[in-house]
Coordinates of C-alpha atoms and ligand atoms in Angstrom, one line a residue:
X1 CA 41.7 109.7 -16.4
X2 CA 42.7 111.4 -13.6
X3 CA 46.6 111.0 -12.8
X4 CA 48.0 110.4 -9.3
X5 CA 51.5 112.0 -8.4
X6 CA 53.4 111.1 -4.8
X7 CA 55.5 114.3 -4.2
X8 CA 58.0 113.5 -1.2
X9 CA 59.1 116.4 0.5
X10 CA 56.1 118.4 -0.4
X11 CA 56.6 120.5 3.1
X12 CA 59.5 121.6 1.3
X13 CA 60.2 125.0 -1.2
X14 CA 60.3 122.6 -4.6
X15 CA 57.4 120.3 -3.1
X16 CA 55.2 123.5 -2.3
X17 CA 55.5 124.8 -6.4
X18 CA 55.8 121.6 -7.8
X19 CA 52.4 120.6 -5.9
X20 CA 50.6 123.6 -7.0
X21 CA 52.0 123.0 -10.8
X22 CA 50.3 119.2 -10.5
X23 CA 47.1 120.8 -9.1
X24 CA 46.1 122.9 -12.2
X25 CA 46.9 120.3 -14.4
X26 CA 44.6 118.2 -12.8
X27 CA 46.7 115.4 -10.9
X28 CA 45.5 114.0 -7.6
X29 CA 48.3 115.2 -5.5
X30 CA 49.4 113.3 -2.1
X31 CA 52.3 114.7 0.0
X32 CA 54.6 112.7 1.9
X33 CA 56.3 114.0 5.0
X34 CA 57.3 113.1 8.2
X35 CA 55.0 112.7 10.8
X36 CA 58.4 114.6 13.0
X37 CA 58.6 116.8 10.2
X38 CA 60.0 120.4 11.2
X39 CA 58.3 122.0 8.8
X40 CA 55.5 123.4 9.0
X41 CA 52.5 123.0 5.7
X42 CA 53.0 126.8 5.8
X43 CA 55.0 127.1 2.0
X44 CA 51.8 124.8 0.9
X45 CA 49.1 127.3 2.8
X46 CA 51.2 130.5 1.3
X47 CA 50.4 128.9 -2.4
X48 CA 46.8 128.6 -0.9
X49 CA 46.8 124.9 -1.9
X50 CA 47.1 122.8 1.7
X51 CA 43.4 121.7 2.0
X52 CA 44.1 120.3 -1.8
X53 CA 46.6 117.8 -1.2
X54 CA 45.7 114.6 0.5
X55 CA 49.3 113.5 3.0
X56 CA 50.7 110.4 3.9
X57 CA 53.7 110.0 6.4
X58 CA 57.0 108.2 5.1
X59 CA 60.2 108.9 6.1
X60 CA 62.7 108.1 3.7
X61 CA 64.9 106.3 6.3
X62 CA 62.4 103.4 7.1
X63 CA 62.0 100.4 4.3
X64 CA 58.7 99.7 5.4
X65 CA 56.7 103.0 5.3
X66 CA 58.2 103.5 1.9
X67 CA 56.7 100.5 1.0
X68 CA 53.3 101.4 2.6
X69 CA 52.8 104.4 1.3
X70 CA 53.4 103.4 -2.3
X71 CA 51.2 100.7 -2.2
X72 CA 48.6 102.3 -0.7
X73 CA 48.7 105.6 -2.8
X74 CA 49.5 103.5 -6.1
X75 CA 51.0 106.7 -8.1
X76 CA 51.5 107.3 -11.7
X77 CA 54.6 109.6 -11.1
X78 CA 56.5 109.6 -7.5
X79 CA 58.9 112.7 -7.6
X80 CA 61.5 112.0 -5.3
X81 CA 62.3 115.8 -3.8
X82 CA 63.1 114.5 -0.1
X83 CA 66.2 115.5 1.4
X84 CA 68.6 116.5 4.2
X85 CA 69.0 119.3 1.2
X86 CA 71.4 121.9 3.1
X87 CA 75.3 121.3 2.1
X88 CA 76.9 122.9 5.4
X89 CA 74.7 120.4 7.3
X90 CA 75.5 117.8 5.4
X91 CA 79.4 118.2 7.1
X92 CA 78.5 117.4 10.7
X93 CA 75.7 114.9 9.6
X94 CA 77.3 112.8 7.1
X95 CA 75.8 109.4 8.2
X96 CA 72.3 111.2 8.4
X97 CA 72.8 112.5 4.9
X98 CA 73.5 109.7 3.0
X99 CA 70.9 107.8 4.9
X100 CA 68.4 109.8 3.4
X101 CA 69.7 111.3 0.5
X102 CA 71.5 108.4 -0.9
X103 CA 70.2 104.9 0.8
X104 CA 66.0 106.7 0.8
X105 CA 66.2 106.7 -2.8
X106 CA 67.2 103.0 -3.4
X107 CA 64.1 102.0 -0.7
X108 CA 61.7 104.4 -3.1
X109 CA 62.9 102.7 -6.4
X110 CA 62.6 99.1 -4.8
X111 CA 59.6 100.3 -3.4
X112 CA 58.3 101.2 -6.9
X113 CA 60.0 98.5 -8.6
X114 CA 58.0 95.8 -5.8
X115 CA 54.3 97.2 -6.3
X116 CA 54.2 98.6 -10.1
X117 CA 57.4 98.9 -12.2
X118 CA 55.2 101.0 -14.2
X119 CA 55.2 104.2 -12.2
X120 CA 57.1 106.8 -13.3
X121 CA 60.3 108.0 -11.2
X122 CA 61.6 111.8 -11.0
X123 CA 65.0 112.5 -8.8
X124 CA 66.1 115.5 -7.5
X125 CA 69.9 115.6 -8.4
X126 CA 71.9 118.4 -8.1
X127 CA 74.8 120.6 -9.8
X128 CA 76.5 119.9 -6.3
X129 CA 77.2 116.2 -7.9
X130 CA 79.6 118.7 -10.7
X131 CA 81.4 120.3 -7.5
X132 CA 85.1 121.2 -8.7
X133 CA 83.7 121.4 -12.0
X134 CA 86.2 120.1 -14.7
X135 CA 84.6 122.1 -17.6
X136 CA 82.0 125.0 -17.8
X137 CA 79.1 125.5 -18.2
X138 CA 78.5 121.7 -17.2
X139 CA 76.2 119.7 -19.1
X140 CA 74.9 115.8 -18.9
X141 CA 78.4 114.9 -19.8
X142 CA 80.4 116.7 -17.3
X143 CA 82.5 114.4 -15.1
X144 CA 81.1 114.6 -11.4
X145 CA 84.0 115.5 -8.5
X146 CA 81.7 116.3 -5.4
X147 CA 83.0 118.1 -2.5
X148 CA 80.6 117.8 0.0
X149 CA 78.6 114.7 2.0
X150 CA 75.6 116.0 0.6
X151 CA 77.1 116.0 -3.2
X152 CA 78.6 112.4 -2.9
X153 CA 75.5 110.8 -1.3
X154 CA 73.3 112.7 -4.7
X155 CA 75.6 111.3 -7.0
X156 CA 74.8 108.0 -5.4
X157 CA 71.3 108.6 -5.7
X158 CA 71.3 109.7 -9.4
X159 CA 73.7 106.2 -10.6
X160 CA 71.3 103.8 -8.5
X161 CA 68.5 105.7 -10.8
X162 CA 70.1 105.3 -13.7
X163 CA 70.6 101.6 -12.8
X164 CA 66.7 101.0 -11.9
X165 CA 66.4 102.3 -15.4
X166 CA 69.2 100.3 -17.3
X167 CA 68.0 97.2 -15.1
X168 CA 64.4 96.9 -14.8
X169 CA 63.1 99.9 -17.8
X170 CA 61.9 101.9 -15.1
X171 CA 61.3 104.9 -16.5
X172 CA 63.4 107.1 -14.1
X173 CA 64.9 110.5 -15.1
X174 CA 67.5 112.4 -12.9
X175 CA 66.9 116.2 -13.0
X176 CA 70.5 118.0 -12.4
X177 CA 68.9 121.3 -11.1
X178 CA 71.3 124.5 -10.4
X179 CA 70.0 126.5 -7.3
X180 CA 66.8 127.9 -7.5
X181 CA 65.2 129.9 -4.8
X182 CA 62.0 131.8 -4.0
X183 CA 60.5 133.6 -1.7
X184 CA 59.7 129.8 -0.2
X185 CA 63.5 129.2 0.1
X186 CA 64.6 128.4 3.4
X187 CA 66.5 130.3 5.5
X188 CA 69.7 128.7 5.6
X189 CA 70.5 128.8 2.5
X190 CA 72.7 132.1 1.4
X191 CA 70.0 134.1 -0.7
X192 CA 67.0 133.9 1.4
X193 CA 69.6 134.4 4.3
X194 CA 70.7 137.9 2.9
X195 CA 66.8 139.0 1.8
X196 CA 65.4 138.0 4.9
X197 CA 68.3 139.2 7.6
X198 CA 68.9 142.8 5.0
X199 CA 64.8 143.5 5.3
X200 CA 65.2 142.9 9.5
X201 CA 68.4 145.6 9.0
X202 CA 66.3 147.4 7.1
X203 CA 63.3 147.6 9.7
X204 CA 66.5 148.0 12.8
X205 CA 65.2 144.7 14.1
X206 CA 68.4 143.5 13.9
X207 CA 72.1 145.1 13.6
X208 CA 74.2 142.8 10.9
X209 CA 74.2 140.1 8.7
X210 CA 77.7 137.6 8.9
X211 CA 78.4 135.4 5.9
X212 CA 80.9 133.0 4.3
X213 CA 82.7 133.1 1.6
X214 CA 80.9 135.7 -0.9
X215 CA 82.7 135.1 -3.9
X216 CA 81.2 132.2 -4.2
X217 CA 79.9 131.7 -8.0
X218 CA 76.1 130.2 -8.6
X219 CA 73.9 129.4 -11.3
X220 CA 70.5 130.8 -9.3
X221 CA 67.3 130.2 -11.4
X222 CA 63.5 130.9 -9.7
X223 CA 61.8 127.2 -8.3
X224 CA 58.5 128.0 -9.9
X225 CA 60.5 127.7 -13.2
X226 CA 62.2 124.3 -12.2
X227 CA 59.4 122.2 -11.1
X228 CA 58.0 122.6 -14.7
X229 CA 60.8 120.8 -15.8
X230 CA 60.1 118.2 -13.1
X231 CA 57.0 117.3 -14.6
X232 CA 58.2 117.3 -18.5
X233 CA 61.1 114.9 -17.5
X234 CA 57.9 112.6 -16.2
X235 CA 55.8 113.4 -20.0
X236 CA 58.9 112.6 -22.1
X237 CA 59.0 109.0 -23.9
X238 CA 62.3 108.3 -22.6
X239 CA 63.3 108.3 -19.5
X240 CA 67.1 110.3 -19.1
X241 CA 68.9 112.5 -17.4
X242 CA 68.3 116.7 -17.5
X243 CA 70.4 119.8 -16.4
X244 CA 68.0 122.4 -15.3
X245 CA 69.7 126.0 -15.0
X246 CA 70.2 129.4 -16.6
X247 CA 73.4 129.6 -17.9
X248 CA 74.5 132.5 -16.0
X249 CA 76.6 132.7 -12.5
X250 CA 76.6 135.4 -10.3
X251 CA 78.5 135.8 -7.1
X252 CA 77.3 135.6 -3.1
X253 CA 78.2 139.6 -2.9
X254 CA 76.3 140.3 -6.1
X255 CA 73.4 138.9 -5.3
X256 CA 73.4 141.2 -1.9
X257 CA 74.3 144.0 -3.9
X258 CA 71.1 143.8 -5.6
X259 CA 68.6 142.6 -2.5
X260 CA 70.4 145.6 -0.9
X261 CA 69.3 148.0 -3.5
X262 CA 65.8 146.6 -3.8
X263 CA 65.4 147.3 -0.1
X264 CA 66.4 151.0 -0.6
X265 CA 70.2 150.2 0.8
X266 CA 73.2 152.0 -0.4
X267 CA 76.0 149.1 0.3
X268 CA 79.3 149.6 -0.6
X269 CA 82.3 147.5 0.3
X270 CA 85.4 148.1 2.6
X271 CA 88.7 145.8 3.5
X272 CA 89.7 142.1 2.4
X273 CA 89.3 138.6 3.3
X274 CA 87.7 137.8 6.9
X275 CA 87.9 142.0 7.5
X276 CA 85.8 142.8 4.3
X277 CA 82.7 144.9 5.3
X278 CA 79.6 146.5 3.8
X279 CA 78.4 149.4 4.7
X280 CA 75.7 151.2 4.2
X281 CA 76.5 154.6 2.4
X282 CA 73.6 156.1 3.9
X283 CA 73.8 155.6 8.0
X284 CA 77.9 154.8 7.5
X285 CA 77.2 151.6 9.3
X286 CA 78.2 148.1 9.0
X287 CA 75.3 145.9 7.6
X288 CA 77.5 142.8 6.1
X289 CA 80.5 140.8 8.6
X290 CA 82.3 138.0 7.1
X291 CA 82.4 134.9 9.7
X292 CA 84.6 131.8 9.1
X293 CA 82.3 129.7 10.9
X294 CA 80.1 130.3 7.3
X295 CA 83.2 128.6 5.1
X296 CA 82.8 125.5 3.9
X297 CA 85.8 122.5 5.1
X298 CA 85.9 122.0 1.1
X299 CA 83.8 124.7 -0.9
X300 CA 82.2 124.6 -4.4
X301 CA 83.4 127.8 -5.9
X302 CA 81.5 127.9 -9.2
X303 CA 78.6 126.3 -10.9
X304 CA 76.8 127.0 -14.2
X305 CA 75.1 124.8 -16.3
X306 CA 74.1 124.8 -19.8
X307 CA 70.0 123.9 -20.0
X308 CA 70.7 123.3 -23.8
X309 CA 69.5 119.5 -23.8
X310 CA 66.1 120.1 -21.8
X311 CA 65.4 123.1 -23.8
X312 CA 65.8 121.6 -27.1
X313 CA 64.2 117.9 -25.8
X314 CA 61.6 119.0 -23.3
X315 CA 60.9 122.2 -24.5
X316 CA 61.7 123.5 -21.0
X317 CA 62.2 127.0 -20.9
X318 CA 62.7 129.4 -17.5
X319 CA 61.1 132.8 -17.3
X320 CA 62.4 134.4 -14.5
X321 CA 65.8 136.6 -14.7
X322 CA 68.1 136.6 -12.0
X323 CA 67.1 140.4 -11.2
X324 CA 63.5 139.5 -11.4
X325 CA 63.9 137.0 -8.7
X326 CA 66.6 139.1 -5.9
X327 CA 63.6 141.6 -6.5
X328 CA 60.5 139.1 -5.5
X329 CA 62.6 137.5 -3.0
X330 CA 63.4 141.3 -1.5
X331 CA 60.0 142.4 -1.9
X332 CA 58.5 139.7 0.0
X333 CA 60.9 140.0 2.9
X334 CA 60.6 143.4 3.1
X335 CA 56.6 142.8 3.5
X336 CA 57.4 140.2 6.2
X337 CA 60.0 141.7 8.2
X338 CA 57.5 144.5 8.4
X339 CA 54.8 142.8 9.5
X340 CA 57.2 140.7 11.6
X341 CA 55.5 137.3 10.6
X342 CA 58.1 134.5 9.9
X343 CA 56.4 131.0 9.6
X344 CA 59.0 129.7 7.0
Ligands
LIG401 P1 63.9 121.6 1.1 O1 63.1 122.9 1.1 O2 65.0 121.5 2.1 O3 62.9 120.4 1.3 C1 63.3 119.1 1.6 C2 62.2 118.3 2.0 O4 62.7 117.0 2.3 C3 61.4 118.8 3.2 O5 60.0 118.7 2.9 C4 61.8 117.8 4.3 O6 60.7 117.5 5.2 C5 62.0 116.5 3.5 N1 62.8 115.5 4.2 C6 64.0 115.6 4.8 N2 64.4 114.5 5.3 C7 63.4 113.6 5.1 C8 63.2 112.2 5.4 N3 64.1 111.5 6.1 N4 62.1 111.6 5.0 C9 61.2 112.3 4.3 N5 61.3 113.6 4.0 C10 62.4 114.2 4.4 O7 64.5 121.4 -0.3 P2 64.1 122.0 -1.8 O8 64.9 123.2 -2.0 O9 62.6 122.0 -1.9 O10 64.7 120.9 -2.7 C11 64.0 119.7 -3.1 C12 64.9 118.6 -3.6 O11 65.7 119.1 -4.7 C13 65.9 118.2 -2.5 O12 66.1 116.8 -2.7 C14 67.2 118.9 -2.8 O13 68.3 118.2 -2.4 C15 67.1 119.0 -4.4 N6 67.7 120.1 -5.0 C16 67.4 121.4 -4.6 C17 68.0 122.4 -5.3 C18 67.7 123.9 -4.9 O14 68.4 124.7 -5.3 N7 66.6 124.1 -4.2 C19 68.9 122.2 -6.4 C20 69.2 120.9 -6.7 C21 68.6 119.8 -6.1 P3 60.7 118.1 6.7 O15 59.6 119.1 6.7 O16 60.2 116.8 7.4 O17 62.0 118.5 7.1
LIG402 N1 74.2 128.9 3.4 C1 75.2 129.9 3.3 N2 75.3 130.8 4.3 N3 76.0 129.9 2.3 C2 76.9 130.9 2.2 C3 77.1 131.9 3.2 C4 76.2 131.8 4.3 O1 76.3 132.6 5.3 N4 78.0 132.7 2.8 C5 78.5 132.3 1.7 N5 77.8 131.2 1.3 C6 78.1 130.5 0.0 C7 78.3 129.0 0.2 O2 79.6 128.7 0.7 C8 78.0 128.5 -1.2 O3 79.2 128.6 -2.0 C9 77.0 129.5 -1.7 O4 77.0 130.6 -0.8 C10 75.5 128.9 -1.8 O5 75.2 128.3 -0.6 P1 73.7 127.7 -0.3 O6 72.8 128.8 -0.5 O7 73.8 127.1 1.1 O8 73.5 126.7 -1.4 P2 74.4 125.5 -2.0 O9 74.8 126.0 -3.4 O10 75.4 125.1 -1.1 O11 73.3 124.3 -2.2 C11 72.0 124.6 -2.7 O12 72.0 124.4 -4.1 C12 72.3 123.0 -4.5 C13 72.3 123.0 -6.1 O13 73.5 123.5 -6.5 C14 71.0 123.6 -2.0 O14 69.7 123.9 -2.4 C15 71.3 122.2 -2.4 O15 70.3 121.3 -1.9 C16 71.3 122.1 -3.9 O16 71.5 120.8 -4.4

C-alpha cells in the first residue's frame, strides 16, 4: 500500500531532496509551508518535482493548523525539517527561534500523539546542539554545550523527542546532521555564500566577497546524501537517535580555496585577523574582505562527527566527497551567475 509522508519545510534545501527521495520510492508526498512563506517552490521545480507534491499550509507556531493538517493528511512518517535554520539569525531573533524551532516541535508531536500515535516521527537535530564540543569527532554520546539560540532551542526539540518516545512509544528518531549543502543551499549560509558571490566576481558583476571568521572548522557532507538517512531512521525497528556526517572537517578558507579554483581563480592570501585578504594572483585584486559584522557573539569553532552508528545500524552510507561537492556547488553558480538567474 501506498505510504503517505508530511515533509514540513519542503520549500526548503533538505525538504526539496528529501521530497524527491520519497517520490521514487513511491510515497504520496504532501508539503507543508507557510502560506507567508518566503520561499519560493523554486528548489522543488529545480528537482522537476513541484506539480508532484500535493501542499498544505501550517505554520509551526500555531497549535491549531498543526493539528489540522495532520488530521487531515493522516501520514505514515511526518519529517519534521521546519525551521528558523540560520545560526547568525537566530542572535537577533531568539524568541522567534525557539518559537519555532523548539516549542513547533512539541505542537507536531502532540499533534501526532492526539490523532494517531502510530505515525512515525523524524527530527531534524543538529551538530550545533554539540557546539563547544567536549570530545571529537562527536557521536550520540557526546555531551551537548550549545552556543547559539538556534543550538539551545534544537537541543530542546531533540529531548522533548526523545520524551514522546520514552512516554508514549512514539516511534520518534532525532537525526544529528553535520552541515550539508548543495547547490539548493541558501544563500546565507557560508558555502553557497562564497560559490555564489566568487561566480558574480568571476563574471565582474560584483567587486568582493566579506566574511567572518574563516577558520571556522565544519563537517560539510552533500544534502542529497543526508535525506537518505532521513528516511532509514523512519524504516528502522527502533526508534533512536543518529549522527549523520563525514568524519572530516575542513575550514571556511579551504572551502573558498577550492570554489575559487573550480571557478578558474588563482586566490592567494595576504595579512592577519580583520586585515587578512585574498587576492587573486591573476588581476592582483582583492576578491575576499574579512567583516566583523560576519562573527558570531559566541562562535562554534569546530564540528565533526563520527557517522559510525548509522553506518553500521542503518546501513547509511554518503557518496559525495567534500571536493565533489565545492565542485557541483561551483559549477552550478558559475552556470547561474552567467546566465544571471537567481530564484533561490
Ligand atoms: P532551510 O533551507 O532553511 O529550510 C527551512 C524550512 O523551514 C523552509 O522551508 C521554511 O519555510 C520552513 N519554516 C521556517 N519557519 C517555519 C514555520 N514557522 N512554520 C513552518 N515552516 C517554517 O533549511 P534546511 O537546510 O533545508 O534544513 C532542514 C532542517 O534541518 C532544519 O530544521 C535545519 O535546522 C535542520 N538542519 C540542517 C542542517 C544543514 O546543514 N542543512 C544541519 C542540521 C540540521 P519558508 O519557505 O516559509 O521560509
Ligand atoms: N553564514 C556565514 N557567513 N558564516 C560564516 C561567514 C559568513 O560570511 N564567515 C564565516 N562563517 C562561519 C560561521 O561563523 C560558522 O562558523 C561557519 O562559517 C558555518 O556557518 P553557516 O554556513 O552559517 O552554518 P552553521 O554551521 O552556522 O549552521 C548550519 O549547519 C548547522 C549544522 O551544523 C545550518 O544549516 C544549521 O541550520 C545547521 O543546524
Amino acid at each position: 500500500m501506498q505510504k503517505t509522508a508530511l515533509v514540513t519545510g519542503v520549500t526548503g534545501q533538505d525538504g526539496a531532496y528529501l521530497s524527491r527521495y520519497l517520490l521514487q520510492r513511491g510515497y504520496r508526498v504532501v508539503g507543508a509551508h507557510r502560506a507567508t512563506s518566503i520561499h519560493s517552490r523554486s528548489r522543488l521545480a529545480c528537482l522537476g518535482i513541484e506539480e508532484h507534491i500535493e501542499y498544505v499550509d501550517m505554520d509551526l507556531v500555531e497549535l491549531a493548523s498543526v493539528l489540522r493538517v495532520v488530521e487531515a493528511v493522516r501520514p505514515d512518517e511526518i519529517y519534521n525539517l521546519a525551521a528558523q535554520s540560520f545560526v547568525g539569525r537566530s542572535f537577533e531573533q531568539p524568541v522567534y527561534t525557539a518559537d519555532v524551532d523548539a516549542l513547533g516541535v512539541t505542537r507536531l508531536l502532540e499533534a501526532i500523539r492526539t490523532v494517531n500515535s502510530g505515525i512515525r516521527f523524524y527530527q531534524a537535530s543538529t551538530s550545533e546542539m554539540f557546539g563547544c564540543a567536549l570530545h571529537a569527532p562527536q557521536t550520540e554520546e557526546t555531551p551537548f554545550f550549545p552556543r547559539n539560540p538556534y543550538g539551545v532551542a534544537k537541543l530542546y526539540a531533540h529531548w522533548i523527542t526523545a520524551n514522546y518516545r520514552d512516554a508514549y512509544g512514539i516511534h520518534a528518531s532525532s537525526g544529528i546532521l553535520y552541515n550539508h549543502e548543495s547547490p539548493l543551499r541558501g544563500r546565507e549560509f557560508v558555502t553557497r555564500k562564497i560559490t555564489s558571490q566568487l561566480a558574480l566576481i568571476k563574471y565582474g558583476r560584483q567587486k568582493e566577497l566579506a566574511l567572518g571568521n574563516i577558520d571556522a572548522k565544519r563537517d560539510w557532507g552533500f544534502a542529497g546524501d543526508y535525506v537518505e538517512g532521513m528516511w532509514r531512521m523512519l524504516q528502522s525497528d527502533k526508534s533512536a537517535s543518529y549522527v549523520l556526517a563525514t568524519g572530516q572537517a575542513h575550514t571556511v578558507r579551504e572551502f573558498a580555496q577550492i570554489s575559487a579554483a573550480e571557478l578558474g581563480l588563482d586566490l592567494v592570501w595576504e595579512g592577519k585577523g580583520i586585515h587578512e585578504r585574498g587576492i587573486d594572483r591573476k588581476s592582483g585584486k582583492t576578491i575576499i574582505t574579512i567583516d566583523p559584522e560576519f562573527y558570531r557573539p559566541t562562535e562554534v569553532e569546530t564540528l565533526v562527527g563520527s557517522p559510525c552508528k548509522a553506518e553500521q545500524t542503518l546501513g547509511w552510507k554518503r557518496h559525495v566527497s567534500f571536493e565533489e561537492l565545492v565542485g557541483m556547488m561551483a559549477h552550478a553558480d558559475d552556470q547561474l551567475a552567467r546566465d544571471g538567474t537567481y530564484s533561490f
